[in-house]
Amino acid sequence: MLRARGFTLVEMLVVVVIVGVMAAAVGLVASARDDHRAVRGEAERLAAVLQLLADEAVLDNREYGVRISRQAYEVRAYDNRKGRWHAQPGSTRRHLPDNLHLQLILEGAPLALPASMDEDSPPQIVLSSSAQGTPFSVRIADISRHDVVYRIDGDGLAEPEVQQVSMP
């Protein structure tokens, strides 16, 4: 009696299930990387803005600053004639996606950030024309994924550094 060679239906189903599980795992890893990439991109963008403002402050002999709320930040400039801070002309407020939140730490203590920007409020981070700035630490966290947090650290003199950290 000849026996037919090949795979049974059960064997084929087992292989399909294994391939499906592996494909789902790859998809989850890829989406986690995309989440990290979005948060890191926002952190690097803010660090670049801060470094650019530090350079501009020295070159323009002018004081600049950054005002931060929970989900946005804005560049401010000091008007010597009027003696007050105002939004920098030509600069737009940067709103973060809904799942990203900012936290500002000055002198080792977290600041209570407002939910929205007040037009007349001074910046929390100041970058002066003397090449010095406010030492700070800004955290950008993805509130939908608690393990995705990046921190931007600035000592007021050197370029801000971006690094991934875990939630405290």
PDB file of C-alpha atoms in Angstrom:
ATOM      1  CA  MET A   1       0.000   0.000   0.000  1.00  0.00           C
ATOM      2  CA  LEU A   2       1.305   3.375  -1.036  1.00  0.00           C
ATOM      3  CA  ARG A   3       1.086   6.206   1.424  1.00  0.00           C
ATOM      4  CA  ALA A   4       0.738   9.731   0.047  1.00  0.00           C
ATOM      5  CA  ARG A   5       3.529  12.077   1.076  1.00  0.00           C
ATOM      6  CA  GLY A   6       2.844  15.626   2.155  1.00  0.00           C
ATOM      7  CA  PHE A   7       1.682  17.697   5.062  1.00  0.00           C
ATOM      8  CA  THR A   8      -1.498  17.216   6.976  1.00  0.00           C
ATOM      9  CA  LEU A   9      -3.965  20.030   7.465  1.00  0.00           C
ATOM     10  CA  VAL A  10      -3.045  20.271  11.165  1.00  0.00           C
ATOM     11  CA  GLU A  11       0.653  20.684  10.336  1.00  0.00           C
ATOM     12  CA  MET A  12      -0.156  23.438   7.841  1.00  0.00           C
ATOM     13  CA  LEU A  13      -2.326  25.277  10.396  1.00  0.00           C
ATOM     14  CA  VAL A  14       0.430  25.088  13.009  1.00  0.00           C
ATOM     15  CA  VAL A  15       2.892  26.657  10.556  1.00  0.00           C
ATOM     16  CA  VAL A  16       0.422  29.425   9.649  1.00  0.00           C
ATOM     17  CA  VAL A  17      -0.155  30.214  13.347  1.00  0.00           C
ATOM     18  CA  ILE A  18       3.612  30.348  14.026  1.00  0.00           C
ATOM     19  CA  VAL A  19       4.216  32.670  11.058  1.00  0.00           C
ATOM     20  CA  GLY A  20       1.320  34.892  12.177  1.00  0.00           C
ATOM     21  CA  VAL A  21       2.673  35.190  15.719  1.00  0.00           C
ATOM     22  CA  MET A  22       6.144  36.053  14.393  1.00  0.00           C
ATOM     23  CA  ALA A  23       4.717  38.692  12.042  1.00  0.00           C
ATOM     24  CA  ALA A  24       2.745  40.270  14.901  1.00  0.00           C
ATOM     25  CA  ALA A  25       5.882  40.386  17.065  1.00  0.00           C
ATOM     26  CA  VAL A  26       7.820  42.124  14.295  1.00  0.00           C
ATOM     27  CA  GLY A  27       4.979  44.617  13.872  1.00  0.00           C
ATOM     28  CA  LEU A  28       4.970  45.431  17.592  1.00  0.00           C
ATOM     29  CA  VAL A  29       8.723  45.983  17.636  1.00  0.00           C
ATOM     30  CA  ALA A  30       8.465  48.246  14.581  1.00  0.00           C
ATOM     31  CA  SER A  31       5.663  50.333  16.133  1.00  0.00           C
ATOM     32  CA  ALA A  32       7.615  50.663  19.397  1.00  0.00           C
ATOM     33  CA  ARG A  33      10.580  51.966  17.432  1.00  0.00           C
ATOM     34  CA  ASP A  34       8.328  54.494  15.692  1.00  0.00           C
ATOM     35  CA  ASP A  35       7.061  55.697  19.102  1.00  0.00           C
ATOM     36  CA  HIS A  36      10.626  56.146  20.305  1.00  0.00           C
ATOM     37  CA  ARG A  37      11.555  57.916  17.087  1.00  0.00           C
ATOM     38  CA  ALA A  38       8.729  60.454  17.432  1.00  0.00           C
ATOM     39  CA  VAL A  39       9.608  61.309  21.041  1.00  0.00           C
ATOM     40  CA  ARG A  40      13.332  61.442  20.293  1.00  0.00           C
ATOM     41  CA  GLY A  41      12.624  63.687  17.283  1.00  0.00           C
ATOM     42  CA  GLU A  42      10.739  66.179  19.461  1.00  0.00           C
ATOM     43  CA  ALA A  43      13.512  66.112  22.072  1.00  0.00           C
ATOM     44  CA  GLU A  44      16.186  66.714  19.434  1.00  0.00           C
ATOM     45  CA  ARG A  45      14.132  69.525  17.899  1.00  0.00           C
ATOM     46  CA  LEU A  46      13.793  71.323  21.249  1.00  0.00           C
ATOM     47  CA  ALA A  47      17.511  70.840  21.969  1.00  0.00           C
ATOM     48  CA  ALA A  48      18.348  72.317  18.558  1.00  0.00           C
ATOM     49  CA  VAL A  49      16.068  75.322  19.203  1.00  0.00           C
ATOM     50  CA  LEU A  50      17.753  75.931  22.552  1.00  0.00           C
ATOM     51  CA  GLN A  51      21.239  75.710  21.033  1.00  0.00           C
ATOM     52  CA  LEU A  52      20.279  78.010  18.153  1.00  0.00           C
ATOM     53  CA  LEU A  53      18.873  80.569  20.598  1.00  0.00           C
ATOM     54  CA  ALA A  54      22.038  80.416  22.708  1.00  0.00           C
ATOM     55  CA  ASP A  55      24.115  81.150  19.602  1.00  0.00           C
ATOM     56  CA  GLU A  56      21.740  83.895  18.418  1.00  0.00           C
ATOM     57  CA  ALA A  57      21.761  85.557  21.846  1.00  0.00           C
ATOM     58  CA  VAL A  58      25.536  85.983  21.661  1.00  0.00           C
ATOM     59  CA  LEU A  59      25.556  87.049  18.004  1.00  0.00           C
ATOM     60  CA  ASP A  60      22.653  89.519  18.361  1.00  0.00           C
ATOM     61  CA  ASN A  61      23.716  90.737  21.822  1.00  0.00           C
ATOM     62  CA  ARG A  62      20.142  90.074  22.937  1.00  0.00           C
ATOM     63  CA  GLU A  63      18.370  87.989  25.563  1.00  0.00           C
ATOM     64  CA  TYR A  64      16.214  85.104  24.355  1.00  0.00           C
ATOM     65  CA  GLY A  65      14.171  82.584  26.240  1.00  0.00           C
ATOM     66  CA  VAL A  66      11.820  79.640  25.917  1.00  0.00           C
ATOM     67  CA  ARG A  67       8.403  79.525  27.580  1.00  0.00           C
ATOM     68  CA  ILE A  68       7.173  75.983  28.192  1.00  0.00           C
ATOM     69  CA  SER A  69       3.698  74.651  28.906  1.00  0.00           C
ATOM     70  CA  ARG A  70       2.636  71.014  29.258  1.00  0.00           C
ATOM     71  CA  GLN A  71       2.248  70.478  25.529  1.00  0.00           C
ATOM     72  CA  ALA A  72       3.922  73.428  23.806  1.00  0.00           C
ATOM     73  CA  TYR A  73       6.889  75.754  23.847  1.00  0.00           C
ATOM     74  CA  GLU A  74       7.511  79.194  22.420  1.00  0.00           C
ATOM     75  CA  VAL A  75      10.552  81.376  21.762  1.00  0.00           C
ATOM     76  CA  ARG A  76      10.546  84.714  23.592  1.00  0.00           C
ATOM     77  CA  ALA A  77      12.782  87.769  23.208  1.00  0.00           C
ATOM     78  CA  TYR A  78      13.460  90.525  25.709  1.00  0.00           C
ATOM     79  CA  ASP A  79      12.580  94.053  24.576  1.00  0.00           C
ATOM     80  CA  ASN A  80      15.036  96.426  26.287  1.00  0.00           C
ATOM     81  CA  ARG A  81      12.989  99.527  25.459  1.00  0.00           C
ATOM     82  CA  LYS A  82       9.736  98.227  26.915  1.00  0.00           C
ATOM     83  CA  GLY A  83      11.401  96.174  29.629  1.00  0.00           C
ATOM     84  CA  ARG A  84       9.356  93.031  28.975  1.00  0.00           C
ATOM     85  CA  TRP A  85       9.376  89.669  27.222  1.00  0.00           C
ATOM     86  CA  HIS A  86       7.358  89.010  24.072  1.00  0.00           C
ATOM     87  CA  ALA A  87       6.919  86.249  21.528  1.00  0.00           C
ATOM     88  CA  GLN A  88       9.755  86.331  19.010  1.00  0.00           C
ATOM     89  CA  PRO A  89       8.482  87.661  15.670  1.00  0.00           C
ATOM     90  CA  GLY A  90       8.688  85.039  12.944  1.00  0.00           C
ATOM     91  CA  SER A  91       8.711  82.223  15.464  1.00  0.00           C
ATOM     92  CA  THR A  92       5.659  80.059  15.924  1.00  0.00           C
ATOM     93  CA  ARG A  93       4.576  78.219  19.026  1.00  0.00           C
ATOM     94  CA  ARG A  94       5.448  74.520  18.778  1.00  0.00           C
ATOM     95  CA  HIS A  95       2.550  72.299  19.847  1.00  0.00           C
ATOM     96  CA  LEU A  96       3.401  68.694  20.624  1.00  0.00           C
ATOM     97  CA  PRO A  97       1.149  65.795  19.638  1.00  0.00           C
ATOM     98  CA  ASP A  98      -1.574  64.971  22.178  1.00  0.00           C
ATOM     99  CA  ASN A  99       0.274  61.936  23.550  1.00  0.00           C
ATOM    100  CA  LEU A 100       3.457  63.887  24.391  1.00  0.00           C
ATOM    101  CA  HIS A 101       3.870  65.981  27.551  1.00  0.00           C
ATOM    102  CA  LEU A 102       6.672  68.227  28.757  1.00  0.00           C
ATOM    103  CA  GLN A 103       8.087  68.486  32.257  1.00  0.00           C
ATOM    104  CA  LEU A 104      10.569  71.203  33.238  1.00  0.00           C
ATOM    105  CA  ILE A 105      13.046  70.783  36.089  1.00  0.00           C
ATOM    106  CA  LEU A 106      14.938  73.843  37.353  1.00  0.00           C
ATOM    107  CA  GLU A 107      17.423  73.646  40.214  1.00  0.00           C
ATOM    108  CA  GLY A 108      16.491  70.012  40.804  1.00  0.00           C
ATOM    109  CA  ALA A 109      12.777  70.666  41.354  1.00  0.00           C
ATOM    110  CA  PRO A 110       9.977  70.086  38.831  1.00  0.00           C
ATOM    111  CA  LEU A 111       8.000  73.205  37.931  1.00  0.00           C
ATOM    112  CA  ALA A 112       4.227  73.188  37.668  1.00  0.00           C
ATOM    113  CA  LEU A 113       3.718  73.944  33.988  1.00  0.00           C
ATOM    114  CA  PRO A 114       0.614  75.763  32.790  1.00  0.00           C
ATOM    115  CA  ALA A 115      -1.790  73.972  30.474  1.00  0.00           C
ATOM    116  CA  SER A 116      -1.638  76.876  28.010  1.00  0.00           C
ATOM    117  CA  MET A 117       0.617  79.829  27.216  1.00  0.00           C
ATOM    118  CA  ASP A 118       0.101  83.260  28.713  1.00  0.00           C
ATOM    119  CA  GLU A 119       1.193  85.957  26.271  1.00  0.00           C
ATOM    120  CA  ASP A 120       2.856  88.152  28.902  1.00  0.00           C
ATOM    121  CA  SER A 121       4.630  85.471  30.914  1.00  0.00           C
ATOM    122  CA  PRO A 122       8.424  85.481  30.991  1.00  0.00           C
ATOM    123  CA  PRO A 123      10.316  82.413  29.792  1.00  0.00           C
ATOM    124  CA  GLN A 124      11.414  79.764  32.267  1.00  0.00           C
ATOM    125  CA  ILE A 125      14.661  79.144  30.350  1.00  0.00           C
ATOM    126  CA  VAL A 126      16.729  82.258  29.573  1.00  0.00           C
ATOM    127  CA  LEU A 127      19.663  82.347  27.150  1.00  0.00           C
ATOM    128  CA  SER A 128      21.707  85.495  27.614  1.00  0.00           C
ATOM    129  CA  SER A 129      24.042  87.463  25.386  1.00  0.00           C
ATOM    130  CA  SER A 130      26.895  86.677  27.793  1.00  0.00           C
ATOM    131  CA  ALA A 131      26.841  83.025  26.570  1.00  0.00           C
ATOM    132  CA  GLN A 132      25.220  81.828  29.784  1.00  0.00           C
ATOM    133  CA  GLY A 133      21.808  80.363  30.253  1.00  0.00           C
ATOM    134  CA  THR A 134      19.479  78.845  32.781  1.00  0.00           C
ATOM    135  CA  PRO A 135      20.545  75.318  33.797  1.00  0.00           C
ATOM    136  CA  PHE A 136      17.576  73.063  33.079  1.00  0.00           C
ATOM    137  CA  SER A 137      16.280  69.598  32.424  1.00  0.00           C
ATOM    138  CA  VAL A 138      13.253  69.034  30.183  1.00  0.00           C
ATOM    139  CA  ARG A 139      11.527  65.670  29.963  1.00  0.00           C
ATOM    140  CA  ILE A 140       9.392  64.716  26.993  1.00  0.00           C
ATOM    141  CA  ALA A 141       7.212  61.715  27.791  1.00  0.00           C
ATOM    142  CA  ASP A 142       4.796  59.697  25.719  1.00  0.00           C
ATOM    143  CA  ILE A 143       1.841  59.381  28.107  1.00  0.00           C
ATOM    144  CA  SER A 144       0.367  56.521  26.074  1.00  0.00           C
ATOM    145  CA  ARG A 145       3.588  54.512  26.570  1.00  0.00           C
ATOM    146  CA  HIS A 146       5.101  55.176  29.961  1.00  0.00           C
ATOM    147  CA  ASP A 147       8.447  53.643  29.053  1.00  0.00           C
ATOM    148  CA  VAL A 148       9.226  56.255  26.361  1.00  0.00           C
ATOM    149  CA  VAL A 149      10.849  59.289  28.005  1.00  0.00           C
ATOM    150  CA  TYR A 150      13.628  61.508  26.695  1.00  0.00           C
ATOM    151  CA  ARG A 151      15.436  64.165  28.678  1.00  0.00           C
ATOM    152  CA  ILE A 152      17.213  67.290  27.468  1.00  0.00           C
ATOM    153  CA  ASP A 153      19.823  68.567  29.910  1.00  0.00           C
ATOM    154  CA  GLY A 154      21.484  71.955  29.695  1.00  0.00           C
ATOM    155  CA  ASP A 155      24.003  73.365  32.147  1.00  0.00           C
ATOM    156  CA  GLY A 156      23.721  76.917  30.828  1.00  0.00           C
ATOM    157  CA  LEU A 157      27.073  76.817  29.033  1.00  0.00           C
ATOM    158  CA  ALA A 158      27.474  73.716  26.841  1.00  0.00           C
ATOM    159  CA  GLU A 159      25.168  72.348  24.153  1.00  0.00           C
ATOM    160  CA  PRO A 160      22.015  70.669  25.464  1.00  0.00           C
ATOM    161  CA  GLU A 161      22.250  66.863  25.577  1.00  0.00           C
ATOM    162  CA  VAL A 162      19.420  64.491  24.650  1.00  0.00           C
ATOM    163  CA  GLN A 163      19.171  61.060  26.217  1.00  0.00           C
ATOM    164  CA  GLN A 164      16.580  58.376  26.764  1.00  0.00           C
ATOM    165  CA  VAL A 165      15.660  57.764  30.394  1.00  0.00           C
ATOM    166  CA  SER A 166      13.230  55.594  32.283  1.00  0.00           C
ATOM    167  CA  MET A 167      10.299  56.974  34.236  1.00  0.00           C
ATOM    168  CA  PRO A 168      11.074  57.881  37.848  1.00  0.00           C
TER     169      PRO A 168
END
